[in-house]
PDB file of C-alpha atoms in Angstrom:
ATOM      1  CA  MET I   1       0.000   0.000   0.000  1.00  0.00           C
ATOM      2  CA  GLY I   2       1.563   3.251  -1.165  1.00  0.00           C
ATOM      3  CA  GLY I   3       3.013   5.679   1.317  1.00  0.00           C
ATOM      4  CA  MET I   4       3.251   3.299   4.252  1.00  0.00           C
ATOM      5  CA  TYR I   5       6.515   2.474   5.958  1.00  0.00           C
ATOM      6  CA  PRO I   6       8.084  -0.882   4.958  1.00  0.00           C
ATOM      7  CA  GLU I   7       6.973  -4.155   6.512  1.00  0.00           C
ATOM      8  CA  ILE I   8       8.659  -4.869   9.836  1.00  0.00           C
ATOM      9  CA  GLU I   9       8.705  -7.668  12.389  1.00  0.00           C
ATOM     10  CA  PRO I  10       8.435  -7.186  16.170  1.00  0.00           C
ATOM     11  CA  TYR I  11      11.682  -6.952  18.124  1.00  0.00           C
ATOM     12  CA  ASP I  12       9.777  -8.091  21.235  1.00  0.00           C
ATOM     13  CA  GLN I  13       6.422  -9.696  21.946  1.00  0.00           C
ATOM     14  CA  GLY I  14       4.635 -11.461  24.737  1.00  0.00           C
ATOM     15  CA  VAL I  15       1.407 -12.311  26.488  1.00  0.00           C
ATOM     16  CA  LEU I  16       0.342 -10.258  29.500  1.00  0.00           C
ATOM     17  CA  ASP I  17      -1.863 -11.806  32.183  1.00  0.00           C
ATOM     18  CA  VAL I  18      -4.323  -8.984  32.897  1.00  0.00           C
ATOM     19  CA  GLY I  19      -6.493 -10.910  35.370  1.00  0.00           C
ATOM     20  CA  ASP I  20     -10.035 -12.312  34.962  1.00  0.00           C
ATOM     21  CA  GLY I  21      -8.460 -15.320  33.214  1.00  0.00           C
ATOM     22  CA  GLN I  22      -7.551 -13.052  30.268  1.00  0.00           C
ATOM     23  CA  ARG I  23      -4.195 -13.106  28.486  1.00  0.00           C
ATOM     24  CA  VAL I  24      -3.462 -10.203  26.149  1.00  0.00           C
ATOM     25  CA  TYR I  25      -1.022 -10.550  23.241  1.00  0.00           C
ATOM     26  CA  TRP I  26       1.298  -7.579  22.672  1.00  0.00           C
ATOM     27  CA  GLU I  27       4.224  -6.751  20.403  1.00  0.00           C
ATOM     28  CA  ALA I  28       6.763  -3.965  20.063  1.00  0.00           C
ATOM     29  CA  CYS I  29       8.260  -2.882  16.723  1.00  0.00           C
ATOM     30  CA  GLY I  30      10.558  -0.208  15.372  1.00  0.00           C
ATOM     31  CA  ASN I  31      13.138   1.521  17.562  1.00  0.00           C
ATOM     32  CA  PRO I  32      13.360   0.172  21.162  1.00  0.00           C
ATOM     33  CA  HIS I  33      14.687   3.602  22.233  1.00  0.00           C
ATOM     34  CA  GLY I  34      12.232   5.577  20.098  1.00  0.00           C
ATOM     35  CA  LYS I  35       9.201   7.656  20.984  1.00  0.00           C
ATOM     36  CA  PRO I  36       6.525   5.321  22.418  1.00  0.00           C
ATOM     37  CA  ALA I  37       3.218   4.995  20.551  1.00  0.00           C
ATOM     38  CA  VAL I  38       0.359   2.561  21.111  1.00  0.00           C
ATOM     39  CA  PHE I  39      -1.933   1.401  18.285  1.00  0.00           C
ATOM     40  CA  LEU I  40      -5.567   0.653  19.212  1.00  0.00           C
ATOM     41  CA  HIS I  41      -7.370  -1.569  16.716  1.00  0.00           C
ATOM     42  CA  GLY I  42     -11.020  -1.349  15.786  1.00  0.00           C
ATOM     43  CA  GLY I  43     -14.091  -3.487  16.227  1.00  0.00           C
ATOM     44  CA  PRO I  44     -14.152  -3.937  19.161  1.00  0.00           C
ATOM     45  CA  GLY I  45     -12.974  -7.446  18.382  1.00  0.00           C
ATOM     46  CA  GLY I  46     -10.980  -6.749  15.210  1.00  0.00           C
ATOM     47  CA  GLY I  47      -7.457  -7.588  16.385  1.00  0.00           C
ATOM     48  CA  CYS I  48      -4.183  -6.193  15.059  1.00  0.00           C
ATOM     49  CA  ALA I  49      -2.590  -6.968  11.688  1.00  0.00           C
ATOM     50  CA  PRO I  50       0.992  -6.530  10.424  1.00  0.00           C
ATOM     51  CA  VAL I  51      -0.170  -3.598   8.257  1.00  0.00           C
ATOM     52  CA  HIS I  52      -0.936  -1.624  11.439  1.00  0.00           C
ATOM     53  CA  ARG I  53       2.788  -1.465  12.254  1.00  0.00           C
ATOM     54  CA  ARG I  54       3.398   0.576   9.113  1.00  0.00           C
ATOM     55  CA  VAL I  55       1.756   3.912  10.000  1.00  0.00           C
ATOM     56  CA  PHE I  56       4.715   4.954  12.159  1.00  0.00           C
ATOM     57  CA  ASP I  57       8.324   5.706  11.184  1.00  0.00           C
ATOM     58  CA  PRO I  58      10.142   2.630  12.591  1.00  0.00           C
ATOM     59  CA  ALA I  59      13.393   4.591  13.002  1.00  0.00           C
ATOM     60  CA  ALA I  60      11.688   7.149  15.237  1.00  0.00           C
ATOM     61  CA  TYR I  61       8.981   5.219  17.098  1.00  0.00           C
ATOM     62  CA  ARG I  62       8.761   2.431  19.631  1.00  0.00           C
ATOM     63  CA  ILE I  63       5.507   1.001  18.248  1.00  0.00           C
ATOM     64  CA  VAL I  64       3.329  -1.001  20.658  1.00  0.00           C
ATOM     65  CA  LEU I  65       0.390  -3.055  19.354  1.00  0.00           C
ATOM     66  CA  PHE I  66      -1.884  -5.383  21.298  1.00  0.00           C
ATOM     67  CA  ASP I  67      -4.915  -7.536  20.646  1.00  0.00           C
ATOM     68  CA  GLN I  68      -7.734  -6.449  22.956  1.00  0.00           C
ATOM     69  CA  ARG I  69      -9.408  -9.039  25.183  1.00  0.00           C
ATOM     70  CA  GLY I  70     -11.075 -11.956  23.394  1.00  0.00           C
ATOM     71  CA  CYS I  71      -9.752 -11.376  19.869  1.00  0.00           C
ATOM     72  CA  GLY I  72      -6.697 -11.742  17.656  1.00  0.00           C
ATOM     73  CA  ARG I  73      -4.008 -13.701  19.500  1.00  0.00           C
ATOM     74  CA  SER I  74      -5.393 -12.914  22.959  1.00  0.00           C
ATOM     75  CA  THR I  75      -7.075 -15.690  24.921  1.00  0.00           C
ATOM     76  CA  PRO I  76      -9.649 -16.965  25.622  1.00  0.00           C
ATOM     77  CA  HIS I  77     -10.857 -16.159  22.095  1.00  0.00           C
ATOM     78  CA  ALA I  78     -14.482 -14.995  21.865  1.00  0.00           C
ATOM     79  CA  SER I  79     -15.208 -17.437  19.039  1.00  0.00           C
ATOM     80  CA  GLY I  80     -15.411 -20.036  21.818  1.00  0.00           C
ATOM     81  CA  ALA I  81     -18.191 -20.335  24.369  1.00  0.00           C
ATOM     82  CA  GLY I  82     -16.580 -17.789  26.694  1.00  0.00           C
ATOM     83  CA  ASP I  83     -18.052 -15.306  29.143  1.00  0.00           C
ATOM     84  CA  LEU I  84     -17.726 -11.673  28.034  1.00  0.00           C
ATOM     85  CA  SER I  85     -18.606 -10.077  31.381  1.00  0.00           C
ATOM     86  CA  ALA I  86     -14.929  -9.161  31.998  1.00  0.00           C
ATOM     87  CA  ASN I  87     -14.655  -7.525  28.569  1.00  0.00           C
ATOM     88  CA  THR I  88     -15.677  -3.866  28.828  1.00  0.00           C
ATOM     89  CA  THR I  89     -14.249  -0.487  27.848  1.00  0.00           C
ATOM     90  CA  TRP I  90     -12.896   0.034  31.362  1.00  0.00           C
ATOM     91  CA  HIS I  91     -11.241  -3.398  31.464  1.00  0.00           C
ATOM     92  CA  LEU I  92      -9.416  -2.429  28.244  1.00  0.00           C
ATOM     93  CA  VAL I  93      -8.392   0.969  29.657  1.00  0.00           C
ATOM     94  CA  SER I  94      -6.971  -0.874  32.678  1.00  0.00           C
ATOM     95  CA  ASP I  95      -5.186  -3.371  30.361  1.00  0.00           C
ATOM     96  CA  MET I  96      -3.522  -0.436  28.583  1.00  0.00           C
ATOM     97  CA  GLU I  97      -2.194   0.882  31.877  1.00  0.00           C
ATOM     98  CA  LEU I  98      -0.897  -2.580  32.868  1.00  0.00           C
ATOM     99  CA  LEU I  99       0.836  -2.902  29.495  1.00  0.00           C
ATOM    100  CA  ARG I 100       2.330   0.596  29.703  1.00  0.00           C
ATOM    101  CA  GLU I 101       3.760  -0.184  33.143  1.00  0.00           C
ATOM    102  CA  HIS I 102       4.916  -3.655  32.046  1.00  0.00           C
ATOM    103  CA  LEU I 103       6.896  -2.075  29.198  1.00  0.00           C
ATOM    104  CA  GLY I 104       8.335   0.675  31.417  1.00  0.00           C
ATOM    105  CA  ILE I 105       6.762   3.477  29.352  1.00  0.00           C
ATOM    106  CA  ASP I 106       5.999   6.771  31.108  1.00  0.00           C
ATOM    107  CA  ARG I 107       3.916   8.483  28.381  1.00  0.00           C
ATOM    108  CA  TRP I 108       2.941   7.441  24.881  1.00  0.00           C
ATOM    109  CA  GLN I 109       1.224   8.638  21.750  1.00  0.00           C
ATOM    110  CA  VAL I 110      -2.238   7.053  21.386  1.00  0.00           C
ATOM    111  CA  PHE I 111      -3.361   6.135  17.869  1.00  0.00           C
ATOM    112  CA  GLY I 112      -6.826   4.685  17.262  1.00  0.00           C
ATOM    113  CA  GLY I 113      -9.427   4.454  14.535  1.00  0.00           C
ATOM    114  CA  SER I 114     -13.118   3.563  14.635  1.00  0.00           C
ATOM    115  CA  TRP I 115     -13.673   1.648  17.919  1.00  0.00           C
ATOM    116  CA  GLY I 116      -9.969   2.361  18.522  1.00  0.00           C
ATOM    117  CA  SER I 117     -10.869   6.069  18.652  1.00  0.00           C
ATOM    118  CA  THR I 118     -13.501   5.296  21.319  1.00  0.00           C
ATOM    119  CA  LEU I 119     -10.978   3.427  23.442  1.00  0.00           C
ATOM    120  CA  ALA I 120      -8.356   6.143  22.871  1.00  0.00           C
ATOM    121  CA  LEU I 121     -10.751   8.850  24.071  1.00  0.00           C
ATOM    122  CA  ALA I 122     -11.857   6.823  27.108  1.00  0.00           C
ATOM    123  CA  TYR I 123      -8.223   6.140  28.028  1.00  0.00           C
ATOM    124  CA  ALA I 124      -6.987   9.705  27.488  1.00  0.00           C
ATOM    125  CA  GLN I 125      -9.873  11.259  29.412  1.00  0.00           C
ATOM    126  CA  ARG I 126      -9.085   8.979  32.369  1.00  0.00           C
ATOM    127  CA  HIS I 127      -5.269   9.210  32.092  1.00  0.00           C
ATOM    128  CA  PRO I 128      -4.449  12.498  30.300  1.00  0.00           C
ATOM    129  CA  GLU I 129      -1.054  12.697  32.008  1.00  0.00           C
ATOM    130  CA  ARG I 130       0.022   9.519  30.168  1.00  0.00           C
ATOM    131  CA  VAL I 131      -0.714  10.805  26.642  1.00  0.00           C
ATOM    132  CA  THR I 132       1.758  12.830  24.553  1.00  0.00           C
ATOM    133  CA  GLU I 133      -0.455  13.213  21.442  1.00  0.00           C
ATOM    134  CA  MET I 134      -3.471  11.544  19.841  1.00  0.00           C
ATOM    135  CA  VAL I 135      -4.038  10.496  16.248  1.00  0.00           C
ATOM    136  CA  LEU I 136      -7.646   9.441  15.714  1.00  0.00           C
ATOM    137  CA  ARG I 137      -9.650   8.312  12.705  1.00  0.00           C
ATOM    138  CA  GLY I 138     -13.319   7.625  11.997  1.00  0.00           C
ATOM    139  CA  ILE I 139     -14.637   8.916  15.315  1.00  0.00           C
ATOM    140  CA  PHE I 140     -17.060   6.617  17.092  1.00  0.00           C
ATOM    141  CA  THR I 141     -18.391   7.378  20.580  1.00  0.00           C
ATOM    142  CA  LEU I 142     -21.151   4.725  20.955  1.00  0.00           C
ATOM    143  CA  ARG I 143     -23.872   7.311  21.327  1.00  0.00           C
ATOM    144  CA  ARG I 144     -27.414   6.128  20.709  1.00  0.00           C
ATOM    145  CA  LYS I 145     -27.697   8.109  17.473  1.00  0.00           C
ATOM    146  CA  GLU I 146     -24.513   6.525  16.090  1.00  0.00           C
ATOM    147  CA  LEU I 147     -25.691   2.982  16.858  1.00  0.00           C
ATOM    148  CA  ASP I 148     -29.174   3.733  15.527  1.00  0.00           C
ATOM    149  CA  TRP I 149     -27.700   5.008  12.257  1.00  0.00           C
ATOM    150  CA  TYR I 150     -25.595   1.921  11.563  1.00  0.00           C
ATOM    151  CA  TYR I 151     -27.808  -0.796  13.098  1.00  0.00           C
ATOM    152  CA  GLY I 152     -31.234   0.813  12.854  1.00  0.00           C
ATOM    153  CA  GLY I 153     -31.563   1.178   9.080  1.00  0.00           C
ATOM    154  CA  GLY I 154     -30.128   4.629   8.335  1.00  0.00           C
ATOM    155  CA  ALA I 155     -26.972   3.305   6.685  1.00  0.00           C
ATOM    156  CA  GLY I 156     -29.198   0.745   4.981  1.00  0.00           C
ATOM    157  CA  PHE I 157     -30.644   3.565   2.864  1.00  0.00           C
ATOM    158  CA  LEU I 158     -27.267   3.593   1.090  1.00  0.00           C
ATOM    159  CA  PHE I 159     -26.799  -0.194   1.002  1.00  0.00           C
ATOM    160  CA  PRO I 160     -30.342  -1.623   0.814  1.00  0.00           C
ATOM    161  CA  GLU I 161     -29.331  -4.997  -0.652  1.00  0.00           C
ATOM    162  CA  LEU I 162     -26.733  -5.543   2.099  1.00  0.00           C
ATOM    163  CA  TRP I 163     -28.972  -4.229   4.874  1.00  0.00           C
ATOM    164  CA  GLU I 164     -31.779  -6.565   3.846  1.00  0.00           C
ATOM    165  CA  ARG I 165     -29.558  -9.537   4.662  1.00  0.00           C
ATOM    166  CA  VAL I 166     -28.637  -8.172   8.105  1.00  0.00           C
ATOM    167  CA  ALA I 167     -32.220  -7.191   8.897  1.00  0.00           C
ATOM    168  CA  SER I 168     -33.603 -10.568   7.790  1.00  0.00           C
ATOM    169  CA  PHE I 169     -32.265 -12.074  11.035  1.00  0.00           C
ATOM    170  CA  ALA I 170     -34.222  -9.512  13.086  1.00  0.00           C
ATOM    171  CA  PRO I 171     -37.725  -9.153  11.631  1.00  0.00           C
ATOM    172  CA  ASP I 172     -38.870  -7.228  14.742  1.00  0.00           C
ATOM    173  CA  GLY I 173     -36.390  -4.447  13.851  1.00  0.00           C
ATOM    174  CA  ASP I 174     -34.287  -4.820  17.017  1.00  0.00           C
ATOM    175  CA  VAL I 175     -31.045  -5.774  15.267  1.00  0.00           C
ATOM    176  CA  ILE I 176     -28.654  -5.415  18.222  1.00  0.00           C
ATOM    177  CA  GLY I 177     -30.979  -7.195  20.683  1.00  0.00           C
ATOM    178  CA  THR I 178     -31.907 -10.036  18.330  1.00  0.00           C
ATOM    179  CA  TYR I 179     -28.312 -10.685  17.282  1.00  0.00           C
ATOM    180  CA  ALA I 180     -27.329 -10.847  20.976  1.00  0.00           C
ATOM    181  CA  ARG I 181     -29.619 -13.872  21.356  1.00  0.00           C
ATOM    182  CA  LEU I 182     -28.513 -15.501  18.091  1.00  0.00           C
ATOM    183  CA  LEU I 183     -24.799 -15.043  18.805  1.00  0.00           C
ATOM    184  CA  ALA I 184     -25.197 -16.543  22.289  1.00  0.00           C
ATOM    185  CA  ASP I 185     -27.029 -19.638  20.965  1.00  0.00           C
ATOM    186  CA  PRO I 186     -24.829 -22.721  21.496  1.00  0.00           C
ATOM    187  CA  ASP I 187     -25.848 -24.183  18.121  1.00  0.00           C
ATOM    188  CA  PRO I 188     -23.333 -23.301  15.358  1.00  0.00           C
ATOM    189  CA  ALA I 189     -26.182 -23.526  12.835  1.00  0.00           C
ATOM    190  CA  VAL I 190     -27.703 -20.521  14.629  1.00  0.00           C
ATOM    191  CA  HIS I 191     -24.732 -18.440  15.778  1.00  0.00           C
ATOM    192  CA  GLU I 192     -22.447 -18.846  12.768  1.00  0.00           C
ATOM    193  CA  PRO I 193     -24.718 -17.457   9.999  1.00  0.00           C
ATOM    194  CA  ALA I 194     -25.701 -14.567  12.285  1.00  0.00           C
ATOM    195  CA  ALA I 195     -22.034 -13.768  13.048  1.00  0.00           C
ATOM    196  CA  VAL I 196     -21.098 -13.832   9.372  1.00  0.00           C
ATOM    197  CA  ALA I 197     -24.053 -11.583   8.437  1.00  0.00           C
ATOM    198  CA  TRP I 198     -23.128  -9.095  11.175  1.00  0.00           C
ATOM    199  CA  SER I 199     -19.446  -9.064  10.238  1.00  0.00           C
ATOM    200  CA  VAL I 200     -19.988  -8.927   6.460  1.00  0.00           C
ATOM    201  CA  TRP I 201     -22.268  -5.885   6.868  1.00  0.00           C
ATOM    202  CA  GLU I 202     -19.298  -4.021   8.323  1.00  0.00           C
ATOM    203  CA  GLY I 203     -16.734  -5.419   5.897  1.00  0.00           C
ATOM    204  CA  SER I 204     -18.952  -4.372   2.972  1.00  0.00           C
ATOM    205  CA  THR I 205     -19.652  -0.815   4.124  1.00  0.00           C
ATOM    206  CA  VAL I 206     -16.311   0.454   5.478  1.00  0.00           C
ATOM    207  CA  THR I 207     -14.669   1.261   2.136  1.00  0.00           C
ATOM    208  CA  LEU I 208     -15.588   3.939  -0.362  1.00  0.00           C
ATOM    209  CA  LEU I 209     -15.429   1.396  -3.225  1.00  0.00           C
ATOM    210  CA  PRO I 210     -16.072  -2.358  -2.926  1.00  0.00           C
ATOM    211  CA  ARG I 211     -13.130  -4.515  -1.787  1.00  0.00           C
ATOM    212  CA  PRO I 212     -14.121  -8.181  -2.157  1.00  0.00           C
ATOM    213  CA  GLU I 213     -10.960  -9.456  -0.419  1.00  0.00           C
ATOM    214  CA  LEU I 214     -11.841  -7.421   2.690  1.00  0.00           C
ATOM    215  CA  VAL I 215     -15.412  -8.762   2.720  1.00  0.00           C
ATOM    216  CA  GLU I 216     -13.997 -12.278   2.438  1.00  0.00           C
ATOM    217  CA  ALA I 217     -11.754 -11.716   5.462  1.00  0.00           C
ATOM    218  CA  PHE I 218     -14.743 -10.450   7.499  1.00  0.00           C
ATOM    219  CA  ALA I 219     -16.724 -13.544   6.459  1.00  0.00           C
ATOM    220  CA  GLU I 220     -14.204 -16.042   7.866  1.00  0.00           C
ATOM    221  CA  PRO I 221     -16.282 -17.800  10.578  1.00  0.00           C
ATOM    222  CA  ARG I 222     -13.803 -17.775  13.510  1.00  0.00           C
ATOM    223  CA  TYR I 223     -12.986 -14.104  12.941  1.00  0.00           C
ATOM    224  CA  ALA I 224     -16.647 -13.194  12.383  1.00  0.00           C
ATOM    225  CA  LEU I 225     -17.790 -14.934  15.555  1.00  0.00           C
ATOM    226  CA  ALA I 226     -15.355 -13.139  17.884  1.00  0.00           C
ATOM    227  CA  PHE I 227     -15.894  -9.849  16.054  1.00  0.00           C
ATOM    228  CA  ALA I 228     -19.703 -10.044  16.124  1.00  0.00           C
ATOM    229  CA  ARG I 229     -19.934 -11.278  19.723  1.00  0.00           C
ATOM    230  CA  ILE I 230     -17.597  -8.630  21.125  1.00  0.00           C
ATOM    231  CA  GLU I 231     -19.070  -5.776  19.056  1.00  0.00           C
ATOM    232  CA  ASN I 232     -22.634  -6.713  19.904  1.00  0.00           C
ATOM    233  CA  HIS I 233     -21.752  -7.015  23.616  1.00  0.00           C
ATOM    234  CA  TYR I 234     -20.242  -3.504  23.622  1.00  0.00           C
ATOM    235  CA  PHE I 235     -23.032  -1.932  21.585  1.00  0.00           C
ATOM    236  CA  ARG I 236     -25.770  -3.465  23.737  1.00  0.00           C
ATOM    237  CA  HIS I 237     -24.177  -1.858  26.785  1.00  0.00           C
ATOM    238  CA  GLY I 238     -23.369   1.501  25.151  1.00  0.00           C
ATOM    239  CA  GLY I 239     -19.684   0.841  25.845  1.00  0.00           C
ATOM    240  CA  TRP I 240     -20.364   1.238  29.617  1.00  0.00           C
ATOM    241  CA  LEU I 241     -20.252   4.961  28.949  1.00  0.00           C
ATOM    242  CA  GLU I 242     -22.765   7.596  29.966  1.00  0.00           C
ATOM    243  CA  GLU I 243     -24.664   8.833  26.916  1.00  0.00           C
ATOM    244  CA  GLY I 244     -22.483  11.436  25.206  1.00  0.00           C
ATOM    245  CA  GLN I 245     -19.683  11.076  27.772  1.00  0.00           C
ATOM    246  CA  LEU I 246     -16.704  11.131  25.394  1.00  0.00           C
ATOM    247  CA  ILE I 247     -17.809  14.358  23.686  1.00  0.00           C
ATOM    248  CA  ARG I 248     -18.948  15.913  26.970  1.00  0.00           C
ATOM    249  CA  ASP I 249     -15.564  15.284  28.621  1.00  0.00           C
ATOM    250  CA  ALA I 250     -13.405  16.262  25.636  1.00  0.00           C
ATOM    251  CA  GLY I 251     -12.240  19.321  27.596  1.00  0.00           C
ATOM    252  CA  ARG I 252     -10.067  16.946  29.632  1.00  0.00           C
ATOM    253  CA  LEU I 253      -7.912  16.587  26.509  1.00  0.00           C
ATOM    254  CA  ALA I 254      -6.990  20.289  26.472  1.00  0.00           C
ATOM    255  CA  GLY I 255      -3.235  20.556  26.073  1.00  0.00           C
ATOM    256  CA  ILE I 256      -2.902  17.181  24.327  1.00  0.00           C
ATOM    257  CA  PRO I 257      -2.158  17.796  20.628  1.00  0.00           C
ATOM    258  CA  GLY I 258      -4.601  15.826  18.518  1.00  0.00           C
ATOM    259  CA  VAL I 259      -5.305  15.151  14.870  1.00  0.00           C
ATOM    260  CA  ILE I 260      -8.726  13.777  13.875  1.00  0.00           C
ATOM    261  CA  VAL I 261      -8.840  12.215  10.395  1.00  0.00           C
ATOM    262  CA  GLN I 262     -12.310  11.650   8.963  1.00  0.00           C
ATOM    263  CA  GLY I 263     -13.467  10.254   5.616  1.00  0.00           C
ATOM    264  CA  ARG I 264     -16.201  12.450   4.150  1.00  0.00           C
ATOM    265  CA  TYR I 265     -18.188   9.405   2.979  1.00  0.00           C
ATOM    266  CA  ASP I 266     -17.684   7.278   6.084  1.00  0.00           C
ATOM    267  CA  VAL I 267     -20.911   5.271   6.423  1.00  0.00           C
ATOM    268  CA  ALA I 268     -19.911   3.333   9.553  1.00  0.00           C
ATOM    269  CA  THR I 269     -19.013   6.412  11.626  1.00  0.00           C
ATOM    270  CA  PRO I 270     -20.398   9.489   9.843  1.00  0.00           C
ATOM    271  CA  ALA I 271     -18.524  12.781  10.056  1.00  0.00           C
ATOM    272  CA  THR I 272     -20.898  14.389  12.570  1.00  0.00           C
ATOM    273  CA  SER I 273     -19.103  12.724  15.500  1.00  0.00           C
ATOM    274  CA  ALA I 274     -15.668  13.880  14.322  1.00  0.00           C
ATOM    275  CA  TRP I 275     -17.037  17.408  13.935  1.00  0.00           C
ATOM    276  CA  GLU I 276     -18.627  17.414  17.401  1.00  0.00           C
ATOM    277  CA  LEU I 277     -15.448  16.047  18.994  1.00  0.00           C
ATOM    278  CA  HIS I 278     -13.321  18.669  17.238  1.00  0.00           C
ATOM    279  CA  ARG I 279     -15.634  21.433  18.451  1.00  0.00           C
ATOM    280  CA  ALA I 280     -15.431  20.139  22.034  1.00  0.00           C
ATOM    281  CA  TRP I 281     -11.665  19.449  22.134  1.00  0.00           C
ATOM    282  CA  PRO I 282      -9.605  22.646  22.466  1.00  0.00           C
ATOM    283  CA  GLY I 283      -6.637  22.689  20.104  1.00  0.00           C
ATOM    284  CA  SER I 284      -7.590  19.617  18.084  1.00  0.00           C
ATOM    285  CA  GLU I 285      -7.122  19.571  14.321  1.00  0.00           C
ATOM    286  CA  LEU I 286      -9.749  18.048  12.014  1.00  0.00           C
ATOM    287  CA  VAL I 287      -8.721  16.708   8.598  1.00  0.00           C
ATOM    288  CA  VAL I 288     -11.692  15.720   6.420  1.00  0.00           C
ATOM    289  CA  VAL I 289     -10.600  13.487   3.536  1.00  0.00           C
ATOM    290  CA  PRO I 290     -12.893  14.324   0.585  1.00  0.00           C
ATOM    291  CA  ASP I 291     -12.615  10.973  -1.225  1.00  0.00           C
ATOM    292  CA  ALA I 292     -12.650   8.378   1.563  1.00  0.00           C
ATOM    293  CA  GLY I 293     -14.975   6.119   3.478  1.00  0.00           C
ATOM    294  CA  HIS I 294     -14.209   4.539   6.842  1.00  0.00           C
ATOM    295  CA  ALA I 295     -11.212   2.249   6.246  1.00  0.00           C
ATOM    296  CA  PHE I 296      -7.824   3.372   7.541  1.00  0.00           C
ATOM    297  CA  ASP I 297      -5.892   2.346   4.429  1.00  0.00           C
ATOM    298  CA  GLU I 298      -7.810   4.423   1.869  1.00  0.00           C
ATOM    299  CA  PRO I 299      -5.139   6.593   0.162  1.00  0.00           C
ATOM    300  CA  GLY I 300      -6.203  10.036   1.387  1.00  0.00           C
ATOM    301  CA  THR I 301      -6.834   8.807   4.927  1.00  0.00           C
ATOM    302  CA  LEU I 302      -3.486   7.039   5.053  1.00  0.00           C
ATOM    303  CA  ARG I 303      -1.670  10.157   3.850  1.00  0.00           C
ATOM    304  CA  ALA I 304      -3.277  12.228   6.610  1.00  0.00           C
ATOM    305  CA  LEU I 305      -2.491   9.638   9.313  1.00  0.00           C
ATOM    306  CA  LEU I 306       1.143   9.334   8.202  1.00  0.00           C
ATOM    307  CA  ALA I 307       1.486  13.122   8.078  1.00  0.00           C
ATOM    308  CA  ALA I 308       0.288  13.238  11.697  1.00  0.00           C
ATOM    309  CA  THR I 309       2.609  10.517  13.024  1.00  0.00           C
ATOM    310  CA  ASP I 310       5.519  12.033  11.080  1.00  0.00           C
ATOM    311  CA  ARG I 311       4.814  15.462  12.541  1.00  0.00           C
ATOM    312  CA  PHE I 312       4.654  14.108  16.098  1.00  0.00           C
ATOM    313  CA  ARG I 313       7.724  11.848  15.871  1.00  0.00           C
ATOM    314  CA  ALA I 314      10.221  14.448  17.144  1.00  0.00           C
TER     315      ALA I 314
END
């Protein structure tokens, strides 16, 4: 993918026991003596990929990535019949602090897109003294209106043929509630098709133009099951956030330099949330990419993210 830094391998990696029977996979790449930065993946439940290492200059940054509870290489994996009660926004914020301390990092840059932006905001508002800068993309704050747009039919106005498939599992119209029951059903003949439908909806609507290989990756059953179960669990509970909390408390970020990158045609997390966050966060910079959807690796979005990490690397 043009413009990204070259592929790199971790110089260190491990599994951190964070309590509650959860073991979180982490890796560090780039320069061990460089400026610390932590990458927060999306979903929730998406996991990290090697491509995520490549949005930071490896000569300048000590790049930390981790798979959030229940997904990626962390265990127990949510595709199994696990209990998700110890998987909440505040558990993940606490995991970040444990990982920061484990790695001996005092302060770090926080980079997150989509759900990763939610987690970044929750973390930075609770621990502002630990954050040097923030680079955020596709702002998502789990407000009712955001969930209603994407899972209540609004986004379906743009993708009616895809929405029909998602909605067919929930004829009563309560998509999030109905999927919660289907995804918890022990019968794979029930939970697997529902998980794939949920996951494919997202994979099909996050890019400006269709990307069949991305949809295929979202349709892989083990990935889809963890992704759908974790996402649905978070959305049903509003992220364990008070309604509007992350925008309301954006003033706590005053003094933290921040760049917000937003695709103009982002269907998953429409630009209104990025705009409202920018208005509420003193000193933040908003970059609206005119020819992008939601995905982080669309060319204009990637350019803006790389420009931000390059600017902050000193």
